[in-house]
CSV table of C-alpha atoms in Angstrom, one decimal:
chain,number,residue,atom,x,y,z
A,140,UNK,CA,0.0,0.0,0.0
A,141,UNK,CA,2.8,2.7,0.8
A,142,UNK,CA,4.2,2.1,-2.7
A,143,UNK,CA,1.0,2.8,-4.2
A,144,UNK,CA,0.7,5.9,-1.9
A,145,UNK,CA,4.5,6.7,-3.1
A,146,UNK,CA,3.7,6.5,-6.5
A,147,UNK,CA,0.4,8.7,-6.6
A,148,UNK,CA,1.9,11.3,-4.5
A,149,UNK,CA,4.0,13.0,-7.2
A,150,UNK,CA,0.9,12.9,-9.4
A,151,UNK,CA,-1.3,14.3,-6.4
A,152,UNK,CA,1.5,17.0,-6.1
A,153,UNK,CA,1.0,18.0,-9.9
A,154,UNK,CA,-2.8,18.4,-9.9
A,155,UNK,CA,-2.5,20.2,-7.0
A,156,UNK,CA,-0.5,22.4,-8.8
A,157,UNK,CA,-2.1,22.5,-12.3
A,158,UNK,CA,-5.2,23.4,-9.9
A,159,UNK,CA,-3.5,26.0,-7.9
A,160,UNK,CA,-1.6,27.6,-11.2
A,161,UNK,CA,-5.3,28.0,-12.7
A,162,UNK,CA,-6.3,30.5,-10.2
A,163,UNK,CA,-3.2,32.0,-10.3
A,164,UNK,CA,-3.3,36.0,-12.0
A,165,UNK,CA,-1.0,35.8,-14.4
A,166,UNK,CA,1.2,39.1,-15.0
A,167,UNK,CA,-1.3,41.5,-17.3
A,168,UNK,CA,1.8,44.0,-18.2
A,169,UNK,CA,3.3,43.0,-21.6
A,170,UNK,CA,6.5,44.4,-22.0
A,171,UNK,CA,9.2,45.6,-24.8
A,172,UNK,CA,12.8,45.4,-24.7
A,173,UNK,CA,14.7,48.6,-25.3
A,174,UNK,CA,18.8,49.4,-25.2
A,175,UNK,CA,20.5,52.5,-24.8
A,176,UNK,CA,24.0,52.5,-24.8
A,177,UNK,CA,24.2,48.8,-23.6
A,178,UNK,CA,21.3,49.8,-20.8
A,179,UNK,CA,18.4,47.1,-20.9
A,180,UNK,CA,15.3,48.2,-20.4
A,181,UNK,CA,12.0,46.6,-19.9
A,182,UNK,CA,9.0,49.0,-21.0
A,183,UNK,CA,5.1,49.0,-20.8
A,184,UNK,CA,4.1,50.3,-24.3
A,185,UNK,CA,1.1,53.0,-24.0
A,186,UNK,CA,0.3,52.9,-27.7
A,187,UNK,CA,-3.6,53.9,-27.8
A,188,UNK,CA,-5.0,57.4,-26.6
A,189,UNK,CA,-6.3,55.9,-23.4
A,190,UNK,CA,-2.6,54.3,-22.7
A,191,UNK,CA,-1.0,57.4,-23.0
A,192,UNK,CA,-4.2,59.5,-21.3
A,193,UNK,CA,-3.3,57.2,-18.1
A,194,UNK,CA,0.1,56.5,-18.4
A,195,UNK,CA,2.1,55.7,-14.7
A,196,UNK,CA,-0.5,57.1,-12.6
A,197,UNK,CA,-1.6,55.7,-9.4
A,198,UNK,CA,1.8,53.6,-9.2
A,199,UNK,CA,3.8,52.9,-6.2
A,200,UNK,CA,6.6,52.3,-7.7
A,201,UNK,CA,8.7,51.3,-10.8
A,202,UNK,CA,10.9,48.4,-11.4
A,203,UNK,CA,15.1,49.8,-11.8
A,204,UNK,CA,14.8,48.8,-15.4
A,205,UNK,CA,11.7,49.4,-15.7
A,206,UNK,CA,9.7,52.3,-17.7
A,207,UNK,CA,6.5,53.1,-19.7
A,208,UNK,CA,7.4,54.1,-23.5
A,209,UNK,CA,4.4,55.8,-25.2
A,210,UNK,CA,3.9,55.8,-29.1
A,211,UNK,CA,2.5,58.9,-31.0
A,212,UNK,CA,0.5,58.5,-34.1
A,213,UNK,CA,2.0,61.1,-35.1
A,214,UNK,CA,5.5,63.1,-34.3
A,215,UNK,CA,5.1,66.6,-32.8
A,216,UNK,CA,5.4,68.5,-30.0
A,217,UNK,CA,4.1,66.2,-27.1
A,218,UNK,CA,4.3,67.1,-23.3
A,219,UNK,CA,3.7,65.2,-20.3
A,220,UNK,CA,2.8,65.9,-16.8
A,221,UNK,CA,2.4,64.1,-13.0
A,222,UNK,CA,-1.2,64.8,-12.1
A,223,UNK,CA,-2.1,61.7,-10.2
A,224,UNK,CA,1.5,59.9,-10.8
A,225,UNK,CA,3.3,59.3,-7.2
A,226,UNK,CA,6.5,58.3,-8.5
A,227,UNK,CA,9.2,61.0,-9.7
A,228,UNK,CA,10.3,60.3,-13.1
A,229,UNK,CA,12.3,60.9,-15.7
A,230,UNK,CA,10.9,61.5,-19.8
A,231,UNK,CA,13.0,61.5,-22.4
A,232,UNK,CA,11.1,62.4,-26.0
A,233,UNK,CA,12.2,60.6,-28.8
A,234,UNK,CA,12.6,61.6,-32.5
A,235,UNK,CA,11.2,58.7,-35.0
A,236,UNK,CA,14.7,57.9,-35.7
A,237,UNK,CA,15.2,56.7,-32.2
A,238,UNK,CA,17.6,60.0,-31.1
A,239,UNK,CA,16.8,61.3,-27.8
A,240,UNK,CA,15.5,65.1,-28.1
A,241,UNK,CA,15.4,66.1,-24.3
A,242,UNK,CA,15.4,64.6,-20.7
A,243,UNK,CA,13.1,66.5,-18.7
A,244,UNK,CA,12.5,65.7,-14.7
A,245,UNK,CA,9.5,65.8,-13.3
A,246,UNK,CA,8.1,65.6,-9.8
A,247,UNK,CA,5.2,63.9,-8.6
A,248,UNK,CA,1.5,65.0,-8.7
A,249,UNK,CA,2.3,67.9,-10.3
A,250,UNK,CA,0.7,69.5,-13.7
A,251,UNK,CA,3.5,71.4,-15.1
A,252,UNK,CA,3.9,70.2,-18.3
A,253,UNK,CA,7.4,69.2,-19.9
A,254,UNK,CA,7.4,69.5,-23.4
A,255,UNK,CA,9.5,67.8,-26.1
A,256,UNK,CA,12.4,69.5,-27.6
A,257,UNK,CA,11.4,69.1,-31.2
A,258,UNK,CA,9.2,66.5,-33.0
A,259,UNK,CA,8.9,63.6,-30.6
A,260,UNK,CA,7.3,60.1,-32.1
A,261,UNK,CA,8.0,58.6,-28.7
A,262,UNK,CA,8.5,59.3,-24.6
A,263,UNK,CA,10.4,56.9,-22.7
A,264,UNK,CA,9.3,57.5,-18.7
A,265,UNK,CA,12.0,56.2,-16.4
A,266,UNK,CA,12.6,56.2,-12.5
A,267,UNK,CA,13.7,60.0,-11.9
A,268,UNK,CA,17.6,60.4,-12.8
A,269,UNK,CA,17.5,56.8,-14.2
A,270,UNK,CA,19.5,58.5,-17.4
A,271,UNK,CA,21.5,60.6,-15.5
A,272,UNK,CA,22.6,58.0,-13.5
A,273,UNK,CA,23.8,56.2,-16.5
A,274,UNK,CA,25.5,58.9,-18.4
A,275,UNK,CA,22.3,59.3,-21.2
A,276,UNK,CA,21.8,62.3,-22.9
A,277,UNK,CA,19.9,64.1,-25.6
A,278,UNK,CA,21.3,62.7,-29.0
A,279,UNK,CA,21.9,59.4,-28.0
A,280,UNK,CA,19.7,56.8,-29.2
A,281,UNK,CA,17.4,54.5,-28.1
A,282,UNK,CA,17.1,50.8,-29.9
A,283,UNK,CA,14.4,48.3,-30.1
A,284,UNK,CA,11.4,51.1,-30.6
A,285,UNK,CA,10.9,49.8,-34.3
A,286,UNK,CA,9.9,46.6,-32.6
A,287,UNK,CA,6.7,48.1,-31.0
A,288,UNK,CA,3.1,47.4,-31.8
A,289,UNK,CA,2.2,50.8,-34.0
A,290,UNK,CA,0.4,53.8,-31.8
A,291,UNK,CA,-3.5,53.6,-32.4
């Protein structure tokens, strides 16, 4: 009898466990991979008008790697701002060649806008001095955004 016990024990462990992963959320945030200058990123894409409308807000926090880049239909002038964000970041707008524009800082809750330096297809939102930290600047360039779903 104990070898029979033995023997369904392993396959009572995996239903269990089949069961238990069932229930289990899986992780809702797809994300990208980005690079600039051998940095890794990992970044939520807000491509539609109601990704970009709610953006960060209401977040705790942010992973080290982590950011949010949002897609533009269109390149222009685009500006962001903190209302209802609680963690300070960093934006850097994005030309649709993939060259950084500007870096602006911005704290939380606040509706100052920060506006892109020129015509801006993208906005990469970072931890607050996540590029300075790492030596990135305007002009350098940001890889991996002509893998993105297109903005909607």
């Amino acid at each position: 009898m104990n070898s029979v016990n033995g023997s369904l024990y392993p396959a009572a462990l995996l239903a269990v466990f089949i069961g238990c992963s069932g229930t289990t959320p899986a992780d809702p945030l797809l994300t990208y991979p980005l690079r600039i200058k051998n940095h890794e990123i990992r970044a939520e894409l807000a491509n539609t008008e109601e990704g970009r409308r709610h953006g960060l807000m209401f977040r705790d926090r942010l992973g080290d790697n982590s950011g949010m880049v949002f897609s533009y239909p269109e390149a222009g002038i685009n500006a962001m701002w903190m209302k209802n964000t609680r963690v300070p970041l960093s934006v850097a707008f994005i030309d649709r060649n993939g060259r950084i524009l500007n870096i602006e800082d911005m704290e939380p809750f606040s509706e100052q806008a920060h506006a892109s330096a020129g015509e801006a297809a993208y906005a990469l939102e970072m931890n607050r001095g996540w590029f300075r930290k790492r030596g990135i600047k305007a002009r350098d360039r940001v890889e991996g955004l002509q893998s993105l779903p297109p903005p909607q």
